[in-house]
Amino acid sequence: MQKTPTTLPDLTSLDDMALVSHARAGNSDAFRIIMQRHNRRLYRVARGVIGNDIEAEDVVQESYLKAFTHLDTFRGEAQLSTWLTRIVLNEALGRVRRRREILDLSTLDRIGDGQAQILVFQQPSPSQDPEAEAGRAQLRRMVEQALDDLPEAFRSVFVMREIEEMNTEETASHLGIRPETVKTRLHRARRLLQKALHAQFVATLKDAFPFDGLRCKRVTDRVMQRLELKP
């Protein structure tokens, strides 16, 4: 029997299980939508473990290949996102183990405890100002670097809990650790991030509130117009 072709817009409203059925039937659009739907989460999880943009992308790519090659093994007992996340974590952690000695988790867990405060960054409103955009990009780079500098065990927990907003039990299940360990590592990751970012912020305070470029020109032009001294 000839299959009726399915267009991309018809598939975007389907849930994951329905997309899996289409993918098993060889519909390439279904594979594409599955990836588009889960790319960000899987990349962030891989990035949290690997600590490298390019290798994290490679982890996600290899994980998709493994998942799609064995799609017939997905029975739907867990959500597709959970199944894919486990594959990504296995791939990422396997690479970490191969490229260096396994991190001594017992040593990490003995890092001095202390009261940690959560850093809250106010979300700036959208702006077309290149200076404001450059400032946001600089802040993002600072945060990303601070995350990269965290021990892998702390970084992966922080990314899964704070960035991907997984709950404690889900994170513990994915990483194969106890929920209490997730809480401890998240607490310590926050404390280490606070310390690292505080040092960077102090170093960059002298450059705060720049007044050049388009902002300078805009204010100057307005004053000139009010004085009716247009060039």
PDB file of N, CA and C in Angstrom, residues 115-200:
ATOM      1  N   GLN A 115      27.085  28.919  53.546  1.00  0.00           N
ATOM      2  CA  GLN A 115      25.824  29.480  53.113  1.00  0.00           C
ATOM      3  C   GLN A 115      25.997  30.108  51.735  1.00  0.00           C
ATOM      4  N   ALA A 116      25.164  29.687  50.809  1.00  0.00           N
ATOM      5  CA  ALA A 116      25.249  30.219  49.449  1.00  0.00           C
ATOM      6  C   ALA A 116      23.988  31.000  49.132  1.00  0.00           C
ATOM      7  N   GLN A 117      24.171  32.104  48.514  1.00  0.00           N
ATOM      8  CA  GLN A 117      23.043  32.894  48.065  1.00  0.00           C
ATOM      9  C   GLN A 117      22.919  32.736  46.563  1.00  0.00           C
ATOM     10  N   ILE A 118      21.698  32.649  46.090  1.00  0.00           N
ATOM     11  CA  ILE A 118      21.462  32.476  44.665  1.00  0.00           C
ATOM     12  C   ILE A 118      21.598  33.820  43.974  1.00  0.00           C
ATOM     13  N   LEU A 119      22.408  33.848  42.937  1.00  0.00           N
ATOM     14  CA  LEU A 119      22.543  35.072  42.161  1.00  0.00           C
ATOM     15  C   LEU A 119      21.325  35.231  41.263  1.00  0.00           C
ATOM     16  N   VAL A 120      20.714  36.365  41.299  1.00  0.00           N
ATOM     17  CA  VAL A 120      19.552  36.639  40.459  1.00  0.00           C
ATOM     18  C   VAL A 120      19.908  37.762  39.501  1.00  0.00           C
ATOM     19  N   PHE A 121      19.831  37.467  38.209  1.00  0.00           N
ATOM     20  CA  PHE A 121      20.116  38.474  37.197  1.00  0.00           C
ATOM     21  C   PHE A 121      18.789  38.964  36.628  1.00  0.00           C
ATOM     22  N   GLN A 122      18.569  40.238  36.727  1.00  0.00           N
ATOM     23  CA  GLN A 122      17.351  40.798  36.176  1.00  0.00           C
ATOM     24  C   GLN A 122      17.401  40.699  34.666  1.00  0.00           C
ATOM     25  N   GLN A 123      16.329  40.175  34.073  1.00  0.00           N
ATOM     26  CA  GLN A 123      16.294  40.009  32.630  1.00  0.00           C
ATOM     27  C   GLN A 123      16.097  41.363  31.961  1.00  0.00           C
ATOM     28  N   PRO A 124      17.058  41.803  31.149  1.00  0.00           N
ATOM     29  CA  PRO A 124      16.915  43.102  30.506  1.00  0.00           C
ATOM     30  C   PRO A 124      15.835  43.070  29.440  1.00  0.00           C
ATOM     31  N   SER A 125      15.220  44.213  29.229  1.00  0.00           N
ATOM     32  CA  SER A 125      14.206  44.297  28.196  1.00  0.00           C
ATOM     33  C   SER A 125      14.873  44.301  26.836  1.00  0.00           C
ATOM     34  N   PRO A 126      14.166  43.811  25.792  1.00  0.00           N
ATOM     35  CA  PRO A 126      14.745  43.792  24.460  1.00  0.00           C
ATOM     36  C   PRO A 126      15.182  45.187  24.037  1.00  0.00           C
ATOM     37  N   SER A 127      16.296  45.262  23.365  1.00  0.00           N
ATOM     38  CA  SER A 127      16.818  46.558  22.956  1.00  0.00           C
ATOM     39  C   SER A 127      17.561  46.422  21.654  1.00  0.00           C
ATOM     40  N   GLN A 128      17.516  47.454  20.848  1.00  0.00           N
ATOM     41  CA  GLN A 128      18.260  47.501  19.605  1.00  0.00           C
ATOM     42  C   GLN A 128      19.595  48.196  19.795  1.00  0.00           C
ATOM     43  N   ASP A 129      19.905  48.596  21.002  1.00  0.00           N
ATOM     44  CA  ASP A 129      21.139  49.302  21.285  1.00  0.00           C
ATOM     45  C   ASP A 129      22.298  48.313  21.231  1.00  0.00           C
ATOM     46  N   PRO A 130      23.233  48.489  20.287  1.00  0.00           N
ATOM     47  CA  PRO A 130      24.358  47.555  20.192  1.00  0.00           C
ATOM     48  C   PRO A 130      25.202  47.503  21.457  1.00  0.00           C
ATOM     49  N   GLU A 131      25.305  48.630  22.175  1.00  0.00           N
ATOM     50  CA  GLU A 131      26.086  48.632  23.405  1.00  0.00           C
ATOM     51  C   GLU A 131      25.432  47.771  24.472  1.00  0.00           C
ATOM     52  N   ALA A 132      24.111  47.880  24.578  1.00  0.00           N
ATOM     53  CA  ALA A 132      23.406  47.058  25.555  1.00  0.00           C
ATOM     54  C   ALA A 132      23.519  45.583  25.181  1.00  0.00           C
ATOM     55  N   GLU A 133      23.415  45.295  23.887  1.00  0.00           N
ATOM     56  CA  GLU A 133      23.536  43.912  23.435  1.00  0.00           C
ATOM     57  C   GLU A 133      24.941  43.378  23.694  1.00  0.00           C
ATOM     58  N   ALA A 134      25.940  44.226  23.480  1.00  0.00           N
ATOM     59  CA  ALA A 134      27.323  43.809  23.750  1.00  0.00           C
ATOM     60  C   ALA A 134      27.515  43.529  25.232  1.00  0.00           C
ATOM     61  N   GLY A 135      26.878  44.349  26.079  1.00  0.00           N
ATOM     62  CA  GLY A 135      26.974  44.128  27.514  1.00  0.00           C
ATOM     63  C   GLY A 135      26.346  42.813  27.921  1.00  0.00           C
ATOM     64  N   ARG A 136      25.191  42.490  27.333  1.00  0.00           N
ATOM     65  CA  ARG A 136      24.548  41.216  27.641  1.00  0.00           C
ATOM     66  C   ARG A 136      25.402  40.040  27.169  1.00  0.00           C
ATOM     67  N   ALA A 137      26.017  40.221  25.994  1.00  0.00           N
ATOM     68  CA  ALA A 137      26.881  39.156  25.476  1.00  0.00           C
ATOM     69  C   ALA A 137      28.077  38.944  26.389  1.00  0.00           C
ATOM     70  N   GLN A 138      28.633  40.037  26.908  1.00  0.00           N
ATOM     71  CA  GLN A 138      29.772  39.922  27.817  1.00  0.00           C
ATOM     72  C   GLN A 138      29.360  39.214  29.109  1.00  0.00           C
ATOM     73  N   LEU A 139      28.191  39.576  29.631  1.00  0.00           N
ATOM     74  CA  LEU A 139      27.701  38.925  30.842  1.00  0.00           C
ATOM     75  C   LEU A 139      27.474  37.437  30.595  1.00  0.00           C
ATOM     76  N   ARG A 140      26.895  37.114  29.433  1.00  0.00           N
ATOM     77  CA  ARG A 140      26.666  35.706  29.120  1.00  0.00           C
ATOM     78  C   ARG A 140      27.980  34.929  29.052  1.00  0.00           C
ATOM     79  N   ARG A 141      28.998  35.545  28.433  1.00  0.00           N
ATOM     80  CA  ARG A 141      30.299  34.879  28.352  1.00  0.00           C
ATOM     81  C   ARG A 141      30.898  34.667  29.746  1.00  0.00           C
ATOM     82  N   MET A 142      30.727  35.648  30.626  1.00  0.00           N
ATOM     83  CA  MET A 142      31.242  35.512  31.987  1.00  0.00           C
ATOM     84  C   MET A 142      30.568  34.349  32.703  1.00  0.00           C
ATOM     85  N   VAL A 143      29.246  34.250  32.557  1.00  0.00           N
ATOM     86  CA  VAL A 143      28.509  33.171  33.215  1.00  0.00           C
ATOM     87  C   VAL A 143      28.918  31.823  32.626  1.00  0.00           C
ATOM     88  N   GLU A 144      29.011  31.762  31.291  1.00  0.00           N
ATOM     89  CA  GLU A 144      29.386  30.505  30.647  1.00  0.00           C
ATOM     90  C   GLU A 144      30.786  30.064  31.073  1.00  0.00           C
ATOM     91  N   GLN A 145      31.723  31.018  31.180  1.00  0.00           N
ATOM     92  CA  GLN A 145      33.074  30.674  31.602  1.00  0.00           C
ATOM     93  C   GLN A 145      33.084  30.177  33.041  1.00  0.00           C
ATOM     94  N   ALA A 146      32.304  30.847  33.896  1.00  0.00           N
ATOM     95  CA  ALA A 146      32.225  30.413  35.292  1.00  0.00           C
ATOM     96  C   ALA A 146      31.640  29.001  35.383  1.00  0.00           C
ATOM     97  N   LEU A 147      30.640  28.706  34.541  1.00  0.00           N
ATOM     98  CA  LEU A 147      30.076  27.360  34.517  1.00  0.00           C
ATOM     99  C   LEU A 147      31.103  26.344  34.039  1.00  0.00           C
ATOM    100  N   ASP A 148      31.857  26.709  33.001  1.00  0.00           N
ATOM    101  CA  ASP A 148      32.874  25.796  32.472  1.00  0.00           C
ATOM    102  C   ASP A 148      33.927  25.462  33.520  1.00  0.00           C
ATOM    103  N   ASP A 149      34.208  26.414  34.406  1.00  0.00           N
ATOM    104  CA  ASP A 149      35.250  26.225  35.407  1.00  0.00           C
ATOM    105  C   ASP A 149      34.792  25.378  36.588  1.00  0.00           C
ATOM    106  N   LEU A 150      33.489  25.106  36.686  1.00  0.00           N
ATOM    107  CA  LEU A 150      33.001  24.241  37.757  1.00  0.00           C
ATOM    108  C   LEU A 150      33.481  22.809  37.539  1.00  0.00           C
ATOM    109  N   PRO A 151      33.718  22.050  38.606  1.00  0.00           N
ATOM    110  CA  PRO A 151      33.966  20.610  38.446  1.00  0.00           C
ATOM    111  C   PRO A 151      32.801  19.974  37.693  1.00  0.00           C
ATOM    112  N   GLU A 152      33.099  19.001  36.877  1.00  0.00           N
ATOM    113  CA  GLU A 152      32.078  18.417  36.000  1.00  0.00           C
ATOM    114  C   GLU A 152      30.855  17.925  36.764  1.00  0.00           C
ATOM    115  N   ALA A 153      31.070  17.307  37.923  1.00  0.00           N
ATOM    116  CA  ALA A 153      29.951  16.768  38.691  1.00  0.00           C
ATOM    117  C   ALA A 153      29.008  17.867  39.161  1.00  0.00           C
ATOM    118  N   PHE A 154      29.560  19.037  39.492  1.00  0.00           N
ATOM    119  CA  PHE A 154      28.728  20.160  39.906  1.00  0.00           C
ATOM    120  C   PHE A 154      28.064  20.821  38.699  1.00  0.00           C
ATOM    121  N   ARG A 155      28.835  20.949  37.615  1.00  0.00           N
ATOM    122  CA  ARG A 155      28.329  21.638  36.426  1.00  0.00           C
ATOM    123  C   ARG A 155      27.121  20.912  35.837  1.00  0.00           C
ATOM    124  N   SER A 156      27.199  19.593  35.727  1.00  0.00           N
ATOM    125  CA  SER A 156      26.096  18.847  35.135  1.00  0.00           C
ATOM    126  C   SER A 156      24.837  18.968  35.988  1.00  0.00           C
ATOM    127  N   VAL A 157      24.989  18.922  37.308  1.00  0.00           N
ATOM    128  CA  VAL A 157      23.824  19.085  38.185  1.00  0.00           C
ATOM    129  C   VAL A 157      23.241  20.483  38.038  1.00  0.00           C
ATOM    130  N   PHE A 158      24.098  21.503  38.005  1.00  0.00           N
ATOM    131  CA  PHE A 158      23.612  22.883  37.901  1.00  0.00           C
ATOM    132  C   PHE A 158      22.857  23.094  36.591  1.00  0.00           C
ATOM    133  N   VAL A 159      23.412  22.602  35.487  1.00  0.00           N
ATOM    134  CA  VAL A 159      22.761  22.782  34.188  1.00  0.00           C
ATOM    135  C   VAL A 159      21.407  22.094  34.168  1.00  0.00           C
ATOM    136  N   MET A 160      21.353  20.871  34.665  1.00  0.00           N
ATOM    137  CA  MET A 160      20.097  20.124  34.620  1.00  0.00           C
ATOM    138  C   MET A 160      19.045  20.731  35.540  1.00  0.00           C
ATOM    139  N   ARG A 161      19.455  21.198  36.730  1.00  0.00           N
ATOM    140  CA  ARG A 161      18.483  21.733  37.682  1.00  0.00           C
ATOM    141  C   ARG A 161      18.097  23.176  37.383  1.00  0.00           C
ATOM    142  N   GLU A 162      19.084  24.041  37.145  1.00  0.00           N
ATOM    143  CA  GLU A 162      18.812  25.469  37.043  1.00  0.00           C
ATOM    144  C   GLU A 162      18.523  25.938  35.622  1.00  0.00           C
ATOM    145  N   ILE A 163      19.186  25.357  34.644  1.00  0.00           N
ATOM    146  CA  ILE A 163      19.008  25.808  33.272  1.00  0.00           C
ATOM    147  C   ILE A 163      17.896  25.031  32.576  1.00  0.00           C
ATOM    148  N   GLU A 164      17.941  23.706  32.697  1.00  0.00           N
ATOM    149  CA  GLU A 164      16.898  22.886  32.077  1.00  0.00           C
ATOM    150  C   GLU A 164      15.692  22.675  32.988  1.00  0.00           C
ATOM    151  N   GLU A 165      15.793  23.109  34.238  1.00  0.00           N
ATOM    152  CA  GLU A 165      14.690  23.087  35.199  1.00  0.00           C
ATOM    153  C   GLU A 165      14.130  21.685  35.432  1.00  0.00           C
ATOM    154  N   MET A 166      15.026  20.683  35.421  1.00  0.00           N
ATOM    155  CA  MET A 166      14.599  19.355  35.837  1.00  0.00           C
ATOM    156  C   MET A 166      14.454  19.343  37.351  1.00  0.00           C
ATOM    157  N   ASN A 167      13.588  18.492  37.858  1.00  0.00           N
ATOM    158  CA  ASN A 167      13.444  18.424  39.306  1.00  0.00           C
ATOM    159  C   ASN A 167      14.551  17.559  39.906  1.00  0.00           C
ATOM    160  N   THR A 168      14.624  17.552  41.214  1.00  0.00           N
ATOM    161  CA  THR A 168      15.707  16.847  41.889  1.00  0.00           C
ATOM    162  C   THR A 168      15.692  15.351  41.594  1.00  0.00           C
ATOM    163  N   GLU A 169      14.512  14.745  41.634  1.00  0.00           N
ATOM    164  CA  GLU A 169      14.419  13.304  41.414  1.00  0.00           C
ATOM    165  C   GLU A 169      14.817  12.928  39.993  1.00  0.00           C
ATOM    166  N   GLU A 170      14.397  13.738  39.008  1.00  0.00           N
ATOM    167  CA  GLU A 170      14.739  13.451  37.618  1.00  0.00           C
ATOM    168  C   GLU A 170      16.240  13.571  37.395  1.00  0.00           C
ATOM    169  N   THR A 171      16.831  14.613  37.967  1.00  0.00           N
ATOM    170  CA  THR A 171      18.274  14.798  37.845  1.00  0.00           C
ATOM    171  C   THR A 171      19.022  13.647  38.486  1.00  0.00           C
ATOM    172  N   ALA A 172      18.594  13.244  39.668  1.00  0.00           N
ATOM    173  CA  ALA A 172      19.243  12.129  40.360  1.00  0.00           C
ATOM    174  C   ALA A 172      19.150  10.850  39.543  1.00  0.00           C
ATOM    175  N   SER A 173      17.990  10.608  38.932  1.00  0.00           N
ATOM    176  CA  SER A 173      17.803   9.406  38.127  1.00  0.00           C
ATOM    177  C   SER A 173      18.726   9.406  36.918  1.00  0.00           C
ATOM    178  N   HIS A 174      18.823  10.548  36.253  1.00  0.00           N
ATOM    179  CA  HIS A 174      19.673  10.639  35.065  1.00  0.00           C
ATOM    180  C   HIS A 174      21.142  10.408  35.406  1.00  0.00           C
ATOM    181  N   LEU A 175      21.591  10.958  36.531  1.00  0.00           N
ATOM    182  CA  LEU A 175      23.009  10.899  36.887  1.00  0.00           C
ATOM    183  C   LEU A 175      23.369   9.687  37.740  1.00  0.00           C
ATOM    184  N   GLY A 176      22.349   8.947  38.176  1.00  0.00           N
ATOM    185  CA  GLY A 176      22.614   7.767  38.980  1.00  0.00           C
ATOM    186  C   GLY A 176      23.132   8.088  40.363  1.00  0.00           C
ATOM    187  N   ILE A 177      22.636   9.176  40.954  1.00  0.00           N
ATOM    188  CA  ILE A 177      23.048   9.560  42.303  1.00  0.00           C
ATOM    189  C   ILE A 177      21.802   9.771  43.155  1.00  0.00           C
ATOM    190  N   ARG A 178      21.991   9.953  44.458  1.00  0.00           N
ATOM    191  CA  ARG A 178      20.866  10.146  45.362  1.00  0.00           C
ATOM    192  C   ARG A 178      20.343  11.581  45.267  1.00  0.00           C
ATOM    193  N   PRO A 179      19.054  11.799  45.482  1.00  0.00           N
ATOM    194  CA  PRO A 179      18.507  13.161  45.476  1.00  0.00           C
ATOM    195  C   PRO A 179      19.225  14.076  46.455  1.00  0.00           C
ATOM    196  N   GLU A 180      19.644  13.537  47.610  1.00  0.00           N
ATOM    197  CA  GLU A 180      20.367  14.362  48.583  1.00  0.00           C
ATOM    198  C   GLU A 180      21.700  14.842  48.006  1.00  0.00           C
ATOM    199  N   THR A 181      22.326  14.008  47.189  1.00  0.00           N
ATOM    200  CA  THR A 181      23.588  14.394  46.561  1.00  0.00           C
ATOM    201  C   THR A 181      23.356  15.490  45.534  1.00  0.00           C
ATOM    202  N   VAL A 182      22.244  15.401  44.808  1.00  0.00           N
ATOM    203  CA  VAL A 182      21.897  16.459  43.858  1.00  0.00           C
ATOM    204  C   VAL A 182      21.772  17.791  44.578  1.00  0.00           C
ATOM    205  N   LYS A 183      21.057  17.788  45.697  1.00  0.00           N
ATOM    206  CA  LYS A 183      20.858  19.023  46.456  1.00  0.00           C
ATOM    207  C   LYS A 183      22.185  19.599  46.945  1.00  0.00           C
ATOM    208  N   THR A 184      23.052  18.709  47.429  1.00  0.00           N
ATOM    209  CA  THR A 184      24.338  19.166  47.957  1.00  0.00           C
ATOM    210  C   THR A 184      25.196  19.770  46.853  1.00  0.00           C
ATOM    211  N   ARG A 185      25.268  19.084  45.735  1.00  0.00           N
ATOM    212  CA  ARG A 185      26.107  19.584  44.643  1.00  0.00           C
ATOM    213  C   ARG A 185      25.544  20.864  44.038  1.00  0.00           C
ATOM    214  N   LEU A 186      24.224  20.975  43.971  1.00  0.00           N
ATOM    215  CA  LEU A 186      23.625  22.201  43.461  1.00  0.00           C
ATOM    216  C   LEU A 186      23.949  23.369  44.384  1.00  0.00           C
ATOM    217  N   HIS A 187      23.850  23.139  45.665  1.00  0.00           N
ATOM    218  CA  HIS A 187      24.166  24.180  46.646  1.00  0.00           C
ATOM    219  C   HIS A 187      25.608  24.645  46.496  1.00  0.00           C
ATOM    220  N   ARG A 188      26.518  23.702  46.352  1.00  0.00           N
ATOM    221  CA  ARG A 188      27.924  24.050  46.253  1.00  0.00           C
ATOM    222  C   ARG A 188      28.268  24.659  44.901  1.00  0.00           C
ATOM    223  N   ALA A 189      27.578  24.225  43.860  1.00  0.00           N
ATOM    224  CA  ALA A 189      27.784  24.840  42.550  1.00  0.00           C
ATOM    225  C   ALA A 189      27.377  26.311  42.583  1.00  0.00           C
ATOM    226  N   ARG A 190      26.263  26.602  43.233  1.00  0.00           N
ATOM    227  CA  ARG A 190      25.827  27.992  43.357  1.00  0.00           C
ATOM    228  C   ARG A 190      26.863  28.820  44.112  1.00  0.00           C
ATOM    229  N   ARG A 191      27.404  28.241  45.177  1.00  0.00           N
ATOM    230  CA  ARG A 191      28.378  28.972  45.980  1.00  0.00           C
ATOM    231  C   ARG A 191      29.656  29.253  45.187  1.00  0.00           C
ATOM    232  N   LEU A 192      30.126  28.249  44.439  1.00  0.00           N
ATOM    233  CA  LEU A 192      31.326  28.430  43.632  1.00  0.00           C
ATOM    234  C   LEU A 192      31.099  29.443  42.512  1.00  0.00           C
ATOM    235  N   LEU A 193      29.916  29.409  41.912  1.00  0.00           N
ATOM    236  CA  LEU A 193      29.590  30.379  40.860  1.00  0.00           C
ATOM    237  C   LEU A 193      29.538  31.790  41.425  1.00  0.00           C
ATOM    238  N   GLN A 194      28.923  31.923  42.591  1.00  0.00           N
ATOM    239  CA  GLN A 194      28.834  33.242  43.215  1.00  0.00           C
ATOM    240  C   GLN A 194      30.223  33.812  43.461  1.00  0.00           C
ATOM    241  N   LYS A 195      31.114  32.980  43.965  1.00  0.00           N
ATOM    242  CA  LYS A 195      32.469  33.430  44.253  1.00  0.00           C
ATOM    243  C   LYS A 195      33.205  33.827  42.981  1.00  0.00           C
ATOM    244  N   ALA A 196      33.086  32.992  41.931  1.00  0.00           N
ATOM    245  CA  ALA A 196      33.788  33.264  40.674  1.00  0.00           C
ATOM    246  C   ALA A 196      33.247  34.519  39.996  1.00  0.00           C
ATOM    247  N   LEU A 197      31.924  34.655  39.959  1.00  0.00           N
ATOM    248  CA  LEU A 197      31.332  35.802  39.275  1.00  0.00           C
ATOM    249  C   LEU A 197      31.579  37.092  40.046  1.00  0.00           C
ATOM    250  N   HIS A 198      31.603  37.002  41.370  1.00  0.00           N
ATOM    251  CA  HIS A 198      31.878  38.203  42.164  1.00  0.00           C
ATOM    252  C   HIS A 198      33.254  38.752  41.826  1.00  0.00           C
ATOM    253  N   ALA A 199      34.231  37.869  41.701  1.00  0.00           N
ATOM    254  CA  ALA A 199      35.585  38.314  41.369  1.00  0.00           C
ATOM    255  C   ALA A 199      35.625  38.974  39.992  1.00  0.00           C
ATOM    256  N   GLN A 200      34.894  38.409  39.036  1.00  0.00           N
ATOM    257  CA  GLN A 200      34.883  38.986  37.694  1.00  0.00           C
ATOM    258  C   GLN A 200      34.156  40.318  37.664  1.00  0.00           C
TER     259      GLN A 200
END
